[in-house]
PDB file of C-alpha atoms in Angstrom:
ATOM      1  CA  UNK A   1      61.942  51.730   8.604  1.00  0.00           C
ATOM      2  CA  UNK A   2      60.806  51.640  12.214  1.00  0.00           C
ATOM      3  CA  UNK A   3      61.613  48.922  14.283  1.00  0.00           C
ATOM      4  CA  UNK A   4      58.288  47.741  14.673  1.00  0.00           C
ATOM      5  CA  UNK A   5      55.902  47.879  12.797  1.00  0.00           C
ATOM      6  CA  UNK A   6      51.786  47.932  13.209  1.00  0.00           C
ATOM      7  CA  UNK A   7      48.567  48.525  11.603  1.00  0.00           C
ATOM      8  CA  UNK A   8      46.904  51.650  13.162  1.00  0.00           C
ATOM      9  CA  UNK A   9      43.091  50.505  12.542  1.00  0.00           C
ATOM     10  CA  UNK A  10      40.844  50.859  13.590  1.00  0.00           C
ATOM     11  CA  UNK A  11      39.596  47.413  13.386  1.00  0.00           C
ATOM     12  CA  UNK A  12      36.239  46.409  14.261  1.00  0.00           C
ATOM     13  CA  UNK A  13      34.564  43.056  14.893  1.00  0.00           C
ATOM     14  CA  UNK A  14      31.572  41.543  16.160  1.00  0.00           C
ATOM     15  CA  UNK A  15      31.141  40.060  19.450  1.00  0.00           C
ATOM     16  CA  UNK A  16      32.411  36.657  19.896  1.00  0.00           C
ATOM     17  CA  UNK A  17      34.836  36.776  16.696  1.00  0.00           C
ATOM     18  CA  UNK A  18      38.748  35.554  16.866  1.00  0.00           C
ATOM     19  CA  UNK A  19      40.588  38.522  16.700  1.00  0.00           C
ATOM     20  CA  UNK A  20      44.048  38.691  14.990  1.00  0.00           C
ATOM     21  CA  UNK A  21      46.666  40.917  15.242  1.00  0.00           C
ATOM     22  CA  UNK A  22      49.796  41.685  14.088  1.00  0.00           C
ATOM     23  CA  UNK A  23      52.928  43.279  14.330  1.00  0.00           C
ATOM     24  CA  UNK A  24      56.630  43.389  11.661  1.00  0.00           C
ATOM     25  CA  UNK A  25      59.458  44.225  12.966  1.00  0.00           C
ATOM     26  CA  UNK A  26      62.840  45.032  11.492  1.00  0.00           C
ATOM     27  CA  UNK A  27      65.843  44.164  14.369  1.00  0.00           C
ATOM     28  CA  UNK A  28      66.681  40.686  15.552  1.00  0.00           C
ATOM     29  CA  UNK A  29      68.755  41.668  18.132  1.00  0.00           C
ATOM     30  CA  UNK A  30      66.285  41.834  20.657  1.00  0.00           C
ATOM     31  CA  UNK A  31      64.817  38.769  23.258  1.00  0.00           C
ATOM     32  CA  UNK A  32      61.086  39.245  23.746  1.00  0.00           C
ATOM     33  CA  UNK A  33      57.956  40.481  22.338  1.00  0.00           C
ATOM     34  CA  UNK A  34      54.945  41.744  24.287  1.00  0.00           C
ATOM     35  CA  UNK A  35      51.529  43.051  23.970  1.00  0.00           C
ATOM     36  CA  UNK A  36      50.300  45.389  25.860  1.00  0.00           C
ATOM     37  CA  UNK A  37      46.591  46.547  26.300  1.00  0.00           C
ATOM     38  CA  UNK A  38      45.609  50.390  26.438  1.00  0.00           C
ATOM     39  CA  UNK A  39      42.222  51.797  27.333  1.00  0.00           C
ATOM     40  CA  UNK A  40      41.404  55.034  27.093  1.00  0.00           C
ATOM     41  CA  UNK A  41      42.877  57.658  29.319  1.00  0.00           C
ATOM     42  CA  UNK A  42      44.664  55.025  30.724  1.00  0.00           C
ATOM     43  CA  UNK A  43      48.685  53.602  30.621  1.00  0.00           C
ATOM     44  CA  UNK A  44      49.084  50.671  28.848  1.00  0.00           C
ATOM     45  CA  UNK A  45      48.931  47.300  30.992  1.00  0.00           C
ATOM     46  CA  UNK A  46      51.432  44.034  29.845  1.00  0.00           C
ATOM     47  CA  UNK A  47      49.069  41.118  28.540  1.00  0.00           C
ATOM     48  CA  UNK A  48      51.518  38.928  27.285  1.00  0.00           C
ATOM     49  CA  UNK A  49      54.851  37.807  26.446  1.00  0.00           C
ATOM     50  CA  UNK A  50      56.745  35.113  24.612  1.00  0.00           C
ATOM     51  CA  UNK A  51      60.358  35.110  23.521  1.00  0.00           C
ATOM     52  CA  UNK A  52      60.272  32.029  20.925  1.00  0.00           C
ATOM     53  CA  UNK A  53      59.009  30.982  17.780  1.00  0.00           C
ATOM     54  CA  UNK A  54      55.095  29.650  18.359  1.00  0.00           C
ATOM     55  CA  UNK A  55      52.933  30.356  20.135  1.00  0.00           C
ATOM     56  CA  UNK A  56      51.776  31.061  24.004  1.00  0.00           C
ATOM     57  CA  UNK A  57      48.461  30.774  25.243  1.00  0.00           C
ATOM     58  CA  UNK A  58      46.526  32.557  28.153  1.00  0.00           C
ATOM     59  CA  UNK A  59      43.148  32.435  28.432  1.00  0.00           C
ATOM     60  CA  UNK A  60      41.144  33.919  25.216  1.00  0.00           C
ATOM     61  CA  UNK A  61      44.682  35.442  24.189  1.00  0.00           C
ATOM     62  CA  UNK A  62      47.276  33.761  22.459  1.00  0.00           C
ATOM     63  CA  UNK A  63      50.332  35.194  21.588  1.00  0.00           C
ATOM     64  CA  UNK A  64      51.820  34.073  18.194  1.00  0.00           C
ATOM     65  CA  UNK A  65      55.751  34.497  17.098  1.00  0.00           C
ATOM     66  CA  UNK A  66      57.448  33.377  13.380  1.00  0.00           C
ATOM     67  CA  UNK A  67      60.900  34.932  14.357  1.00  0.00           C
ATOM     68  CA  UNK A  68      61.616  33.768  10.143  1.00  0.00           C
ATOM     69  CA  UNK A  69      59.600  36.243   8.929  1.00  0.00           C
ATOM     70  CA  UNK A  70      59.923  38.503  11.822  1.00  0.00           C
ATOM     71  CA  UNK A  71      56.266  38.610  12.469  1.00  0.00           C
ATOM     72  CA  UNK A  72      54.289  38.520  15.903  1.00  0.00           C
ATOM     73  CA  UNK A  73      50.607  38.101  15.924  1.00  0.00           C
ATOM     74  CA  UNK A  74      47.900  37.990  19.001  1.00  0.00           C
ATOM     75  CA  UNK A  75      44.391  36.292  18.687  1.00  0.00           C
ATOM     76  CA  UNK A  76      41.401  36.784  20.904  1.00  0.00           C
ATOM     77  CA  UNK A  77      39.187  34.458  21.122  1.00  0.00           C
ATOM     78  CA  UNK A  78      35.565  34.771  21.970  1.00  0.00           C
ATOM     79  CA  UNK A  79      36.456  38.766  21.717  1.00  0.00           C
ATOM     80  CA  UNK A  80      33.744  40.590  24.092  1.00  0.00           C
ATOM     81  CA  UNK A  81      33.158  44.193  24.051  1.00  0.00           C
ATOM     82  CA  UNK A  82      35.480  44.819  27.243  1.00  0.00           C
ATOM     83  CA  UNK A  83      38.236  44.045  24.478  1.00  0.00           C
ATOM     84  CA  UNK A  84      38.019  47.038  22.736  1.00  0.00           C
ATOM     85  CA  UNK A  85      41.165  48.800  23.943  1.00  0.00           C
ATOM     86  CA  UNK A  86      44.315  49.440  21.749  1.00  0.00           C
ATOM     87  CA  UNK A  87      46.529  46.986  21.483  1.00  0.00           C
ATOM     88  CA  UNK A  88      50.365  47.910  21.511  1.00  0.00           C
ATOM     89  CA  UNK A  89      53.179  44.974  20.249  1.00  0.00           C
ATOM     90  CA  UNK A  90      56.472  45.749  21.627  1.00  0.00           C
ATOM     91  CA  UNK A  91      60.063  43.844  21.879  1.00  0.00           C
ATOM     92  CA  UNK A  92      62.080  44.072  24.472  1.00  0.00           C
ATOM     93  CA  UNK A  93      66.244  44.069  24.824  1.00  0.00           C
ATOM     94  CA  UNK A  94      67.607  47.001  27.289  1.00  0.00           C
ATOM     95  CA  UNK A  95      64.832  49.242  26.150  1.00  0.00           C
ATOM     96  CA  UNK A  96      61.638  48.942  25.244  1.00  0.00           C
ATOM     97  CA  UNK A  97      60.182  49.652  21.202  1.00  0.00           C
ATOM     98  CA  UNK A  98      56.798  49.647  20.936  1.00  0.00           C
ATOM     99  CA  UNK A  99      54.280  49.818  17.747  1.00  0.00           C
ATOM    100  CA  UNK A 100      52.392  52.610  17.482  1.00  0.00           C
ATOM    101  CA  UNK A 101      49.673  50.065  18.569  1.00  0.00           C
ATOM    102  CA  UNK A 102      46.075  49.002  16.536  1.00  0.00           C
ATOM    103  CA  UNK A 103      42.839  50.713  18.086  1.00  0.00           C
ATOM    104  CA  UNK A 104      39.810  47.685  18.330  1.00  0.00           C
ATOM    105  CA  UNK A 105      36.329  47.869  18.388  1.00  0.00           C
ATOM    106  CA  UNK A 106      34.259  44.944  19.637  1.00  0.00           C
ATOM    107  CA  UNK A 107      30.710  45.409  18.389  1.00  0.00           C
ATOM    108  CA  UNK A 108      27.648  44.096  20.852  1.00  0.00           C
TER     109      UNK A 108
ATOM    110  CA  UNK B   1      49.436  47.913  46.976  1.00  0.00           C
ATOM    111  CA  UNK B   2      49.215  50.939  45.196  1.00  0.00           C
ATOM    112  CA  UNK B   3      50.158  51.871  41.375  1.00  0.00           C
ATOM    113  CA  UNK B   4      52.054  54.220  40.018  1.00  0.00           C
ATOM    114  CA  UNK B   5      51.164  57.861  40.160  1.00  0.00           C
ATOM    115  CA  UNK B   6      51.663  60.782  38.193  1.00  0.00           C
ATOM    116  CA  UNK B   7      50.878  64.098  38.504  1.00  0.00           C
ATOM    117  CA  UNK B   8      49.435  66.448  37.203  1.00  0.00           C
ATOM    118  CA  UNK B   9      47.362  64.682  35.143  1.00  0.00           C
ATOM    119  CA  UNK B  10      46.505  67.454  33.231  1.00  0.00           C
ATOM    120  CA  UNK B  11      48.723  70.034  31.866  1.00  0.00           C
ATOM    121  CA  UNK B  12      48.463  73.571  29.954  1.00  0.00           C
ATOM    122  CA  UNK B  13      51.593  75.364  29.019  1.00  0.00           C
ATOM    123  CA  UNK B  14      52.506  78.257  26.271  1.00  0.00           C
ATOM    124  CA  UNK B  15      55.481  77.913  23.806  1.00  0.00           C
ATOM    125  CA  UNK B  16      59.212  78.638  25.209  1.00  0.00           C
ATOM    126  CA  UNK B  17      57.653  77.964  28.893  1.00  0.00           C
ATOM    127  CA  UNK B  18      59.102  74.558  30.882  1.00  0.00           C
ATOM    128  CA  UNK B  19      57.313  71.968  32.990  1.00  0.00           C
ATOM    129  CA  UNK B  20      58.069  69.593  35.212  1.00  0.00           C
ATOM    130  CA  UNK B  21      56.279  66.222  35.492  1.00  0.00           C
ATOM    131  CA  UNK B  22      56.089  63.626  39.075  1.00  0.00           C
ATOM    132  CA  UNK B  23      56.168  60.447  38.973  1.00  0.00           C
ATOM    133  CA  UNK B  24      55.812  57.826  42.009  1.00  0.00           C
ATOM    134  CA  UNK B  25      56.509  54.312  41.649  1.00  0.00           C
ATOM    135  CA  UNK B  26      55.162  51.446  43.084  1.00  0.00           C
ATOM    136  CA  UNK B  27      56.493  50.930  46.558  1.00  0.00           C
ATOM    137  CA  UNK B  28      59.773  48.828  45.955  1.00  0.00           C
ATOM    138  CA  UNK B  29      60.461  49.287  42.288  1.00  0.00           C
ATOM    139  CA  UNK B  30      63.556  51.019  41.787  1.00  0.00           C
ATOM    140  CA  UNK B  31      63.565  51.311  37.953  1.00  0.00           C
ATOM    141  CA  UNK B  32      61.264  54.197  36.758  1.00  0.00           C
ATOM    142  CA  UNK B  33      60.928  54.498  32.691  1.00  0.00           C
ATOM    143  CA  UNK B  34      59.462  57.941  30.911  1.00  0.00           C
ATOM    144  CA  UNK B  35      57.590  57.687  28.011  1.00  0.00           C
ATOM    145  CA  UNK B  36      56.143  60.150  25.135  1.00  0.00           C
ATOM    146  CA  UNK B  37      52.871  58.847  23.448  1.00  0.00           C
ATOM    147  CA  UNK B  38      51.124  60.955  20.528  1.00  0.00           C
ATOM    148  CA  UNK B  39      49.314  59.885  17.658  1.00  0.00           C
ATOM    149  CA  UNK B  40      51.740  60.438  14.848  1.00  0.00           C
ATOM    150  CA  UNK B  41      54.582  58.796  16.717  1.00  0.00           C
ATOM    151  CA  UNK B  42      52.780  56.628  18.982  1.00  0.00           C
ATOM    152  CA  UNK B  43      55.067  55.190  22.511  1.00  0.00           C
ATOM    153  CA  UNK B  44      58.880  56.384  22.375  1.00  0.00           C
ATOM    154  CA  UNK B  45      60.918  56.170  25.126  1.00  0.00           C
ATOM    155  CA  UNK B  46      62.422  59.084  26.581  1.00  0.00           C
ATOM    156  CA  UNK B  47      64.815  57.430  29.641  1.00  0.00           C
ATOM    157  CA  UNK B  48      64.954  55.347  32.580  1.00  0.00           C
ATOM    158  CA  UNK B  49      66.372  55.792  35.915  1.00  0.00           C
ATOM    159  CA  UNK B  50      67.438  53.015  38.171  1.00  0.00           C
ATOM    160  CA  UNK B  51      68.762  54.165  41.731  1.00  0.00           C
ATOM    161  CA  UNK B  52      69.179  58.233  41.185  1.00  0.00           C
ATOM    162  CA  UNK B  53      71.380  57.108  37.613  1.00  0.00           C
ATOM    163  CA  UNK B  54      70.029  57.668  34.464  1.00  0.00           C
ATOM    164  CA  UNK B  55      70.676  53.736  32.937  1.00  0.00           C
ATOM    165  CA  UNK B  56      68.909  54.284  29.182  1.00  0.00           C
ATOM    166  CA  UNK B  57      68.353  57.020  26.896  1.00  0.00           C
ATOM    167  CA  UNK B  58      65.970  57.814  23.910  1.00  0.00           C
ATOM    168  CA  UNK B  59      66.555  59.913  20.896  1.00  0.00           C
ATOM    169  CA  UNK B  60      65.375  62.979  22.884  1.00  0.00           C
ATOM    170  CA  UNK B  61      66.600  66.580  22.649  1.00  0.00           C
ATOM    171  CA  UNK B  62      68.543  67.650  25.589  1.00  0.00           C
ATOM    172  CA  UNK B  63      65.196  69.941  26.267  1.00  0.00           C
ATOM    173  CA  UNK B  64      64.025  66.548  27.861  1.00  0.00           C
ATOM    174  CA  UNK B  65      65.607  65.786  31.121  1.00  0.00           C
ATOM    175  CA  UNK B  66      64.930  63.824  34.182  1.00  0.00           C
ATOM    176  CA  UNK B  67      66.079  62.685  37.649  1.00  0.00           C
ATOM    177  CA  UNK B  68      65.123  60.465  40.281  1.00  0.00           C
ATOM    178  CA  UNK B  69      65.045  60.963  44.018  1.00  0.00           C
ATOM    179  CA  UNK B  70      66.550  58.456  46.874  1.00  0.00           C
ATOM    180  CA  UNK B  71      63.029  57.291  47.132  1.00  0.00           C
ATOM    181  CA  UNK B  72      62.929  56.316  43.785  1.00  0.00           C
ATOM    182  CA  UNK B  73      59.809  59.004  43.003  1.00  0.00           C
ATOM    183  CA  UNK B  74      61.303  61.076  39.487  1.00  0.00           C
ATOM    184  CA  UNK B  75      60.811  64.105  37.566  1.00  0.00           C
ATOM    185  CA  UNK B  76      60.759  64.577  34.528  1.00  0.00           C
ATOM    186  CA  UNK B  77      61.103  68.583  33.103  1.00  0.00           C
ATOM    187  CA  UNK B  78      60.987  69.829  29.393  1.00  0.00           C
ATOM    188  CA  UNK B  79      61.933  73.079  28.556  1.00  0.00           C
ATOM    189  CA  UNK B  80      61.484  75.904  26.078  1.00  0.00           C
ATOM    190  CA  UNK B  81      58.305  73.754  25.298  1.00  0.00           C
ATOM    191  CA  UNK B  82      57.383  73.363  21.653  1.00  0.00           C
ATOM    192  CA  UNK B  83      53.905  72.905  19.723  1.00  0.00           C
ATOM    193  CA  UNK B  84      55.005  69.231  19.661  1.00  0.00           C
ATOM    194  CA  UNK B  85      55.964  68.370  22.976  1.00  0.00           C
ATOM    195  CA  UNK B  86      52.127  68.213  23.660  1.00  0.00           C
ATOM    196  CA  UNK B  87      51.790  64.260  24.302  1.00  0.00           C
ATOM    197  CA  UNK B  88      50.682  62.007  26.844  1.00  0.00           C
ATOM    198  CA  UNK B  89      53.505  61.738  29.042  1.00  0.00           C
ATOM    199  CA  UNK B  90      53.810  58.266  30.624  1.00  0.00           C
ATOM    200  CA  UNK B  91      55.520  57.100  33.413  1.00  0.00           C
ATOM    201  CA  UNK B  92      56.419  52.919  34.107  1.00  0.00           C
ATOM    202  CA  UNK B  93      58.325  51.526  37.308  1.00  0.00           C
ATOM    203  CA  UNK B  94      59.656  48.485  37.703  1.00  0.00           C
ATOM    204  CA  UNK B  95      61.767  45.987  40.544  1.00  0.00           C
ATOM    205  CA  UNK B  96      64.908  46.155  38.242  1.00  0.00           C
ATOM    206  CA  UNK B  97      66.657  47.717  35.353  1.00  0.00           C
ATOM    207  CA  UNK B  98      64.996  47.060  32.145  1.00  0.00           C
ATOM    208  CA  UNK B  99      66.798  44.385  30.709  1.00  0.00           C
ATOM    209  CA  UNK B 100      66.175  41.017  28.755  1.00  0.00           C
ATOM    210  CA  UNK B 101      64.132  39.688  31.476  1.00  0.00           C
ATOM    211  CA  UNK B 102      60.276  39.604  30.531  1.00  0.00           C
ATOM    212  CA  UNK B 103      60.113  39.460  34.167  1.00  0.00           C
ATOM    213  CA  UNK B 104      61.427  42.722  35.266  1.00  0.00           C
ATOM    214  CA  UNK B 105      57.424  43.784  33.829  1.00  0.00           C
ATOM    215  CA  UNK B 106      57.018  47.404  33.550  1.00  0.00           C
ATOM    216  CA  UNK B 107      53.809  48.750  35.530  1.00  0.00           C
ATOM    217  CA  UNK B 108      52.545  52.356  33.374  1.00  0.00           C
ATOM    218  CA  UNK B 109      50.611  55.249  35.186  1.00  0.00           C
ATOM    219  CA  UNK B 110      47.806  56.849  33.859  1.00  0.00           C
ATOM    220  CA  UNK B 111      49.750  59.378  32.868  1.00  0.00           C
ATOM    221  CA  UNK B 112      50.165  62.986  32.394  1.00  0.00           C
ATOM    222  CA  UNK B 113      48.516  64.726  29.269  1.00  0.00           C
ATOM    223  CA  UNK B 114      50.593  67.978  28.355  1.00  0.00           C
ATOM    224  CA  UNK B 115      49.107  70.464  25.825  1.00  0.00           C
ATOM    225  CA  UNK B 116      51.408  73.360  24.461  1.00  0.00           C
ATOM    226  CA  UNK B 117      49.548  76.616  23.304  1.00  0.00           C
TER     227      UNK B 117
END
């Protein structure tokens, strides 16, 4: 079992929808999750990140953590079409795991 | 200030031939982190250097090395390349070692796509 663990997609929505996504993961010896954002032909930028159970809000994202079932989710809010991007969950301890991230579509 | 850089950004190579891959950091950051990114596998890490020391280690073959310079700029080289050693090749700097601290962020280049013929 991979360490964490994320639905490829693609996922598509209509503009203006709350977006969810969401990320298992399988070691809790780690100390923070993070998203990151990737855009084609591009690296993959941090967005977020929270280390404790709830959630973390910043802007249209919030960032969403049950450490008790090991789950991590992010929402978008008001999701626009400069959204679409894939979305990579990732925790953090002296290396970095990530998921092998969820491609989004935001549809005018 | 400027990102981090990478280059080339583009990459052909045969079978059994090696390459060797630049990175630049952002000025300051002293970590630099090398990543492998395909489809079937998605992000792995490969290693990270922190002041000319490799600190961190992937489960790599030993075909996958690395170094970093006094300036903190690194290489990474792969030899006797195989069919799937053709990735995206990614490259992330940051102030410090990676380490528990969501601060320490990691800043990614665009990155270096590799395809092996």
């Amino acid at each position: 079992q991979k360490e964490v663990e994320q639905d490829p997609g693609p996922l598509s929505v209509p503009e203006g929808a709350i977006v969810s996504l969401n990320c298992t993961y399988s070691n809790s010896a780690f100390q923070y999750f993070m998203w990151y954002r990737q855009y084609s032909r591009k690296g993959p930028e941090l967005l977020m990140y929270t280390y404790s159970s709830g959630n973390k809000e910043d802007g249209r994202f919030t960032a969403q953590v049950d450490k008790s079932s090991k789950y991590i989710s992010l929402f978008i809010r008001d999701s626009q079409p400069s959204d679409s991007a894939t979305y990579l969950c990732a925790k953090r301890n002296d290396k970095i795991i990530f998921g092998k991230g969820t491609r989004l579509h935001i549809l005018p | 200030k400027a990102g981090v850089t990478q280059t080339p950004r583009y990459l052909i190579k045969t079978r059994g031939q090696q390459v060797t891959l630049s990175c630049s950091p952002i000025s300051g950051h002293r970590s630099v982190s090398w990543y492998q990114q395909t489809p079937g596998q998605g992000l792995q890490f490969l290693f990270e250097y922190f002041s000319e020391t490799q600190r961190n280690k992937g489960n790599f073959p030993g075909r996958f090395s690395g170094r970093q310079f006094s300036n903190s700029r690194s290489e990474m080289n792969v030899s006797t390349l195989e069919l799937g050693d053709s990735a995206l090749y990614l490259c992330a700097s940051s102030p410090a070692r990676t380490s528990g601290r969501p601060t320490d962020t990691q800043y990614f280049g665009p990155g270096t796509r590799l395809t092996v013929l």
